[in-house]
Short mmCIF file of C-alpha atoms and ligand atoms in Angstrom, two decimals:
data_model
loop_
_atom_site.label_atom_id
_atom_site.label_comp_id
_atom_site.label_asym_id
_atom_site.label_seq_id
_atom_site.Cartn_x
_atom_site.Cartn_y
_atom_site.Cartn_z
CA MET A 189 151.09 -80.98 -72.64
CA LEU A 190 151.39 -82.20 -76.23
CA LYS A 191 152.39 -85.61 -74.96
CA ASN A 192 149.52 -85.82 -72.45
CA THR A 193 146.95 -84.83 -75.05
CA LEU A 194 148.34 -87.36 -77.54
CA LYS A 195 148.24 -90.16 -74.98
CA LYS A 196 144.77 -89.22 -73.76
CA ALA A 197 143.37 -89.13 -77.32
CA ALA A 198 144.86 -92.53 -78.27
CA ARG A 199 143.80 -94.16 -74.99
CA GLU A 200 140.22 -92.87 -74.98
CA ALA A 201 139.66 -93.69 -78.65
CA GLY A 202 141.05 -97.19 -78.05
CA GLN A 203 138.69 -97.67 -75.12
CA LEU A 204 135.78 -96.60 -77.31
CA MET A 205 136.83 -99.11 -80.00
CA LYS A 206 136.91 -101.86 -77.42
CA GLU A 207 133.56 -100.94 -75.87
CA ARG A 208 131.86 -100.94 -79.25
CA PHE A 209 133.54 -104.10 -80.59
CA ASN A 210 130.89 -106.61 -81.70
CA SER A 211 128.14 -104.13 -80.85
CA GLY A 212 126.38 -104.29 -84.21
CA PHE A 213 127.69 -101.03 -85.70
CA ARG A 214 126.94 -99.81 -89.22
CA ILE A 215 129.54 -100.71 -91.88
CA ASP A 216 129.87 -98.74 -95.13
CA ASN A 217 132.08 -99.21 -98.16
CA LYS A 218 134.52 -96.57 -99.44
CA ASP A 219 136.25 -96.89 -102.86
CA GLY A 220 137.24 -100.53 -103.35
CA VAL A 221 135.00 -103.58 -102.90
CA ASN A 222 136.22 -104.09 -99.34
CA ASP A 223 137.55 -100.70 -98.31
CA LEU A 224 135.34 -100.45 -95.26
CA VAL A 225 134.52 -97.72 -92.79
CA THR A 226 132.43 -98.34 -89.69
CA GLU A 227 130.38 -96.07 -87.48
CA VAL A 228 133.10 -96.59 -84.87
CA ASP A 229 135.82 -95.17 -87.18
CA HIS A 230 133.79 -91.95 -87.30
CA ALA A 231 133.08 -91.97 -83.55
CA SER A 232 136.76 -92.57 -82.74
CA GLU A 233 137.84 -89.78 -85.09
CA LYS A 234 135.34 -87.35 -83.55
CA LEU A 235 136.52 -88.13 -80.03
CA ILE A 236 140.22 -87.74 -80.96
CA MET A 237 139.56 -84.44 -82.71
CA GLU A 238 137.56 -83.09 -79.76
CA ILE A 239 140.39 -83.93 -77.35
CA ILE A 240 142.99 -82.25 -79.61
CA ARG A 241 140.88 -79.19 -80.30
CA ASN A 242 140.15 -78.67 -76.65
CA GLU A 243 143.86 -78.10 -76.00
CA PHE A 244 145.18 -77.02 -79.39
CA PRO A 245 142.39 -75.42 -81.43
CA ASP A 246 144.84 -73.89 -83.91
CA HIS A 247 146.77 -77.06 -84.86
CA PHE A 248 146.55 -78.58 -88.36
CA ILE A 249 144.76 -81.97 -88.50
CA LEU A 250 144.99 -84.67 -91.15
CA SER A 251 142.67 -87.55 -90.38
CA GLU A 252 141.67 -90.49 -92.57
CA GLU A 253 137.90 -90.01 -92.66
CA VAL A 254 137.55 -86.21 -92.52
CA GLY A 255 140.69 -85.39 -94.52
CA GLU A 256 142.63 -82.18 -93.94
CA ILE A 257 141.60 -79.47 -91.55
CA LYS A 258 144.14 -76.90 -92.61
CA MET A 259 145.48 -74.40 -90.11
CA ASP A 260 148.42 -72.07 -90.27
CA SER A 261 150.34 -73.98 -87.61
CA ALA A 262 153.76 -75.61 -87.25
CA TYR A 263 152.00 -78.61 -85.68
CA LYS A 264 150.11 -81.25 -87.61
CA TRP A 265 148.27 -84.22 -86.09
CA ILE A 266 148.03 -87.25 -88.38
CA ILE A 267 145.25 -89.58 -87.30
CA ASP A 268 144.06 -93.07 -88.16
CA PRO A 269 140.98 -93.51 -85.97
CA ILE A 270 140.99 -97.29 -86.53
CA ASP A 271 143.89 -98.95 -88.30
CA GLY A 272 142.77 -102.45 -89.23
CA THR A 273 139.15 -101.63 -90.04
CA VAL A 274 138.56 -104.87 -91.99
CA ASN A 275 139.69 -106.79 -88.90
CA TYR A 276 137.51 -104.64 -86.66
CA ALA A 277 134.44 -105.06 -88.87
CA ASN A 278 134.91 -108.84 -88.82
CA GLY A 279 135.41 -109.12 -85.07
CA ILE A 280 139.17 -109.76 -85.35
CA PRO A 281 140.86 -107.96 -82.45
CA ILE A 282 143.99 -106.88 -84.31
CA CYS A 283 143.44 -103.17 -84.73
CA CYS A 284 144.46 -99.94 -83.10
CA VAL A 285 144.32 -96.18 -82.96
CA SER A 286 147.33 -94.42 -84.49
CA ILE A 287 148.23 -90.75 -84.01
CA GLY A 288 151.42 -89.00 -85.06
CA ILE A 289 152.43 -85.37 -84.51
CA GLU A 290 154.59 -83.45 -86.96
CA HIS A 291 156.36 -80.22 -86.08
CA GLU A 292 157.63 -78.15 -88.99
CA GLY A 293 157.35 -81.18 -91.26
CA LYS A 294 159.20 -83.61 -88.95
CA MET A 295 157.53 -86.38 -86.97
CA ILE A 296 158.14 -85.65 -83.30
CA MET A 297 155.73 -87.96 -81.44
CA GLY A 298 153.61 -90.98 -82.11
CA ALA A 299 151.17 -93.17 -80.20
CA VAL A 300 149.58 -96.46 -81.26
CA PHE A 301 147.13 -98.17 -78.93
CA ASN A 302 145.76 -101.67 -79.40
CA PRO A 303 143.14 -101.91 -76.62
CA PHE A 304 142.52 -105.62 -77.22
CA MET A 305 146.03 -106.56 -76.12
CA ASP A 306 146.30 -103.56 -73.84
CA GLU A 307 149.44 -102.49 -75.71
CA PHE A 308 150.20 -98.78 -75.76
CA PHE A 309 153.16 -97.85 -77.97
CA PHE A 310 154.68 -94.39 -77.69
CA ALA A 311 157.72 -92.67 -79.18
CA GLU A 312 159.18 -89.22 -78.98
CA LYS A 313 161.90 -87.98 -81.32
CA GLY A 314 165.25 -88.45 -79.61
CA ALA A 315 163.70 -89.99 -76.47
CA GLY A 316 163.18 -93.62 -77.48
CA ALA A 317 160.26 -95.97 -78.11
CA TYR A 318 158.11 -97.52 -75.40
CA LEU A 319 155.54 -100.26 -74.97
CA ASN A 320 153.45 -99.71 -71.83
CA GLU A 321 156.25 -97.51 -70.37
CA GLN A 322 158.97 -100.11 -71.04
CA ARG A 323 161.72 -99.17 -73.49
CA ILE A 324 161.64 -101.31 -76.65
CA ARG A 325 164.36 -102.16 -79.18
CA VAL A 326 164.36 -103.71 -82.64
CA SER A 327 165.62 -107.29 -83.12
CA ASP A 328 169.21 -108.14 -84.00
CA LYS A 329 168.64 -110.68 -86.79
CA ASP A 330 171.17 -109.99 -89.53
CA ASN A 331 169.88 -111.86 -92.58
CA VAL A 332 166.58 -112.05 -94.42
CA SER A 333 166.58 -115.84 -94.78
CA HIS A 334 166.19 -116.26 -91.03
CA SER A 335 163.87 -113.30 -90.52
CA CYS A 336 160.21 -113.13 -89.63
CA LEU A 337 158.61 -110.50 -91.87
CA VAL A 338 155.23 -108.83 -92.16
CA THR A 339 153.47 -107.07 -95.01
CA GLY A 340 150.08 -105.80 -96.11
CA PHE A 341 148.15 -105.61 -99.38
CA PRO A 342 146.26 -102.64 -100.82
CA TYR A 343 142.47 -102.67 -101.19
CA THR A 344 142.87 -102.41 -104.97
CA TYR A 345 145.54 -104.71 -106.39
CA LEU A 346 148.58 -103.03 -107.93
CA ASP A 347 149.54 -104.87 -111.08
CA LEU A 348 153.12 -103.74 -111.51
CA PRO A 349 156.63 -105.20 -111.71
CA ASN A 350 157.73 -106.18 -108.20
CA GLY A 351 154.12 -105.76 -107.09
CA PRO A 352 152.76 -107.08 -103.80
CA LEU A 353 152.20 -110.67 -104.93
CA GLU A 354 155.53 -110.97 -106.78
CA VAL A 355 157.48 -109.81 -103.75
CA PHE A 356 155.40 -111.94 -101.38
CA GLY A 357 155.94 -114.98 -103.64
CA ARG A 358 159.72 -114.49 -103.56
CA PHE A 359 159.81 -114.93 -99.79
CA ILE A 360 157.24 -117.73 -99.63
CA ARG A 361 159.11 -119.76 -102.28
CA LYS A 362 162.17 -119.64 -100.04
CA GLY A 363 160.23 -120.62 -96.93
CA ILE A 364 160.63 -117.24 -95.27
CA PRO A 365 157.68 -116.46 -92.96
CA VAL A 366 155.74 -113.36 -93.99
CA ARG A 367 152.75 -112.50 -91.80
CA ARG A 368 149.79 -110.30 -92.77
CA LEU A 369 148.14 -108.84 -89.68
CA GLY A 370 145.92 -106.27 -91.43
CA SER A 371 147.12 -103.20 -89.50
CA ALA A 372 150.16 -101.32 -90.78
CA ALA A 373 150.49 -99.36 -87.53
CA ILE A 374 150.66 -102.59 -85.51
CA ASP A 375 153.08 -104.09 -88.06
CA LEU A 376 155.42 -101.14 -87.51
CA CYS A 377 155.13 -101.23 -83.72
CA TRP A 378 155.89 -104.94 -83.73
CA VAL A 379 159.06 -104.26 -85.73
CA ALA A 380 159.92 -101.65 -83.08
CA ALA A 381 159.30 -104.25 -80.35
CA GLY A 382 161.57 -106.81 -82.07
CA ARG A 383 158.74 -109.26 -82.83
CA PHE A 384 159.21 -108.82 -86.57
CA ASP A 385 162.58 -108.17 -88.20
CA GLY A 386 161.10 -106.27 -91.13
CA PHE A 387 157.94 -104.84 -92.67
CA TYR A 388 157.28 -103.62 -96.20
CA GLU A 389 154.18 -102.44 -98.00
CA HIS A 390 153.51 -101.01 -101.47
CA LYS A 391 150.79 -98.47 -100.81
CA LEU A 392 150.20 -96.75 -97.51
CA ASN A 393 148.76 -93.40 -96.56
CA ALA A 394 150.32 -90.95 -94.11
CA TRP A 395 147.86 -91.88 -91.35
CA ASP A 396 148.82 -95.59 -91.55
CA SER A 397 152.52 -95.01 -90.92
CA ALA A 398 152.97 -91.58 -89.26
CA ALA A 399 153.24 -92.83 -85.68
CA GLY A 400 154.63 -96.29 -86.42
CA PHE A 401 157.60 -95.14 -88.44
CA LEU A 402 158.82 -92.94 -85.58
CA LEU A 403 158.41 -95.94 -83.25
CA VAL A 404 160.71 -98.02 -85.47
CA GLU A 405 163.32 -95.28 -85.72
CA GLU A 406 163.28 -94.58 -82.01
CA ALA A 407 163.62 -98.31 -81.31
CA GLY A 408 166.87 -98.28 -83.28
CA GLY A 409 165.50 -99.44 -86.66
CA ARG A 410 165.58 -97.96 -90.14
CA VAL A 411 162.69 -96.78 -92.34
CA THR A 412 162.98 -95.91 -96.05
CA ASP A 413 161.10 -96.03 -99.31
CA PHE A 414 161.80 -98.92 -101.74
CA GLU A 415 164.87 -97.09 -103.09
CA GLY A 416 166.44 -96.72 -99.67
CA ASN A 417 165.69 -92.99 -99.44
CA TYR A 418 164.74 -91.47 -96.13
CA TYR A 419 161.08 -92.20 -95.46
CA SER A 420 158.32 -89.68 -95.98
CA PRO A 421 154.79 -90.74 -94.97
CA TYR A 422 153.46 -88.76 -97.95
CA GLN A 423 154.69 -91.31 -100.51
CA PRO A 424 153.30 -94.85 -100.75
CA HIS A 425 156.20 -97.30 -100.29
CA ILE A 426 157.65 -98.33 -96.97
CA VAL A 427 160.40 -100.64 -95.76
CA ALA A 428 160.95 -100.70 -91.99
CA THR A 429 163.48 -103.02 -90.43
CA ASN A 430 165.84 -103.59 -87.52
CA GLY A 431 168.48 -101.87 -89.71
CA LYS A 432 170.66 -104.97 -90.01
CA ILE A 433 168.58 -106.64 -92.73
CA HIS A 434 167.58 -103.38 -94.45
CA GLU A 435 169.88 -103.36 -97.49
CA GLU A 436 169.27 -107.06 -98.11
CA LEU A 437 165.49 -106.66 -97.81
CA LEU A 438 165.59 -103.82 -100.36
CA LYS A 439 167.33 -106.18 -102.80
CA TRP A 440 164.66 -108.85 -102.33
CA ILE A 441 161.91 -106.31 -102.90
CA ASN A 442 163.55 -104.84 -106.02
CA ASN A 443 164.59 -108.30 -107.31
CA LYS A 444 168.28 -107.31 -107.50
C1 LIG B 558 144.85 -100.49 -93.73
C2 LIG B 558 145.71 -101.35 -92.85
C3 LIG B 558 146.28 -102.51 -93.63
C4 LIG B 558 147.04 -102.05 -94.86
C5 LIG B 558 146.17 -101.15 -95.72
C6 LIG B 558 145.64 -99.98 -94.91
P1 LIG B 558 142.76 -99.22 -92.59
O1 LIG B 558 144.34 -99.38 -93.01
O2 LIG B 558 146.77 -100.61 -92.29
O3 LIG B 558 147.19 -103.27 -92.85
O4 LIG B 558 147.44 -103.18 -95.59
O5 LIG B 558 146.97 -100.68 -96.79
O6 LIG B 558 144.83 -99.18 -95.71
O7 LIG B 558 141.99 -99.07 -93.85
O8 LIG B 558 142.40 -100.41 -91.82
O9 LIG B 558 142.81 -97.97 -91.78
CA1 LIG B 559 144.99 -97.38 -91.84
CA1 LIG B 560 141.59 -96.44 -90.79
#
């Protein structure tokens, strides 16, 4: 039941995103200069919440635009109604819906749907990761120098040692490809699918990574913070890899 509701919510919200793509929707700004939110983010969020509430009216919800709807429940749905909003607002079809479900503080299920590529990613704790019903696995690359990486940058630049540009520069100077797709949830799913060998980012929110990090783990990869500690979506740093390059990637990030 939980699984069906999760899949239905991600699929229907993705379809809505696709239908309304390039339809002349309203675009507003949040905090930063280009931290955008569109009418479709709100519409997608509303639809997802209606579908969840219909089946599970007493579950806790954390969703990017509405924030927390606290309930005394062991279940918590963590929702990003559009991940990749800047892409979406500019007509770039690299964006998705991302929904994760926590049970007693542990991520147990996640779904990420990119309707533009018709790619539906799903993972369940202990039951593997799937792309359109096919089992997926991380890559087997075993060194950073020959890896294909992906990252993202925050809306407000973080001027700190080993900040986003310093780390990015380290790879680019050595000719290591680092892509920037603009959707952390897709970045994570593409690590799970073996397209990227590793992903790192300095500042994410729980809704960006909740579903995607379970996908990577269930595809056989490893996800930590920048210190190599077990990942919690409630802190900002993330490193997600195929496992084999993980320790080496941490050294590159920390300049060790
Ligand atoms: C953003 C995307 C982007 C990442 C940003 C996120 P949004 O989410 O995931 O890839 O670099 O940090 O905020 O705003 O499009 O939902
Ligand atoms: Ca996001
Ligand atoms: Ca979003």
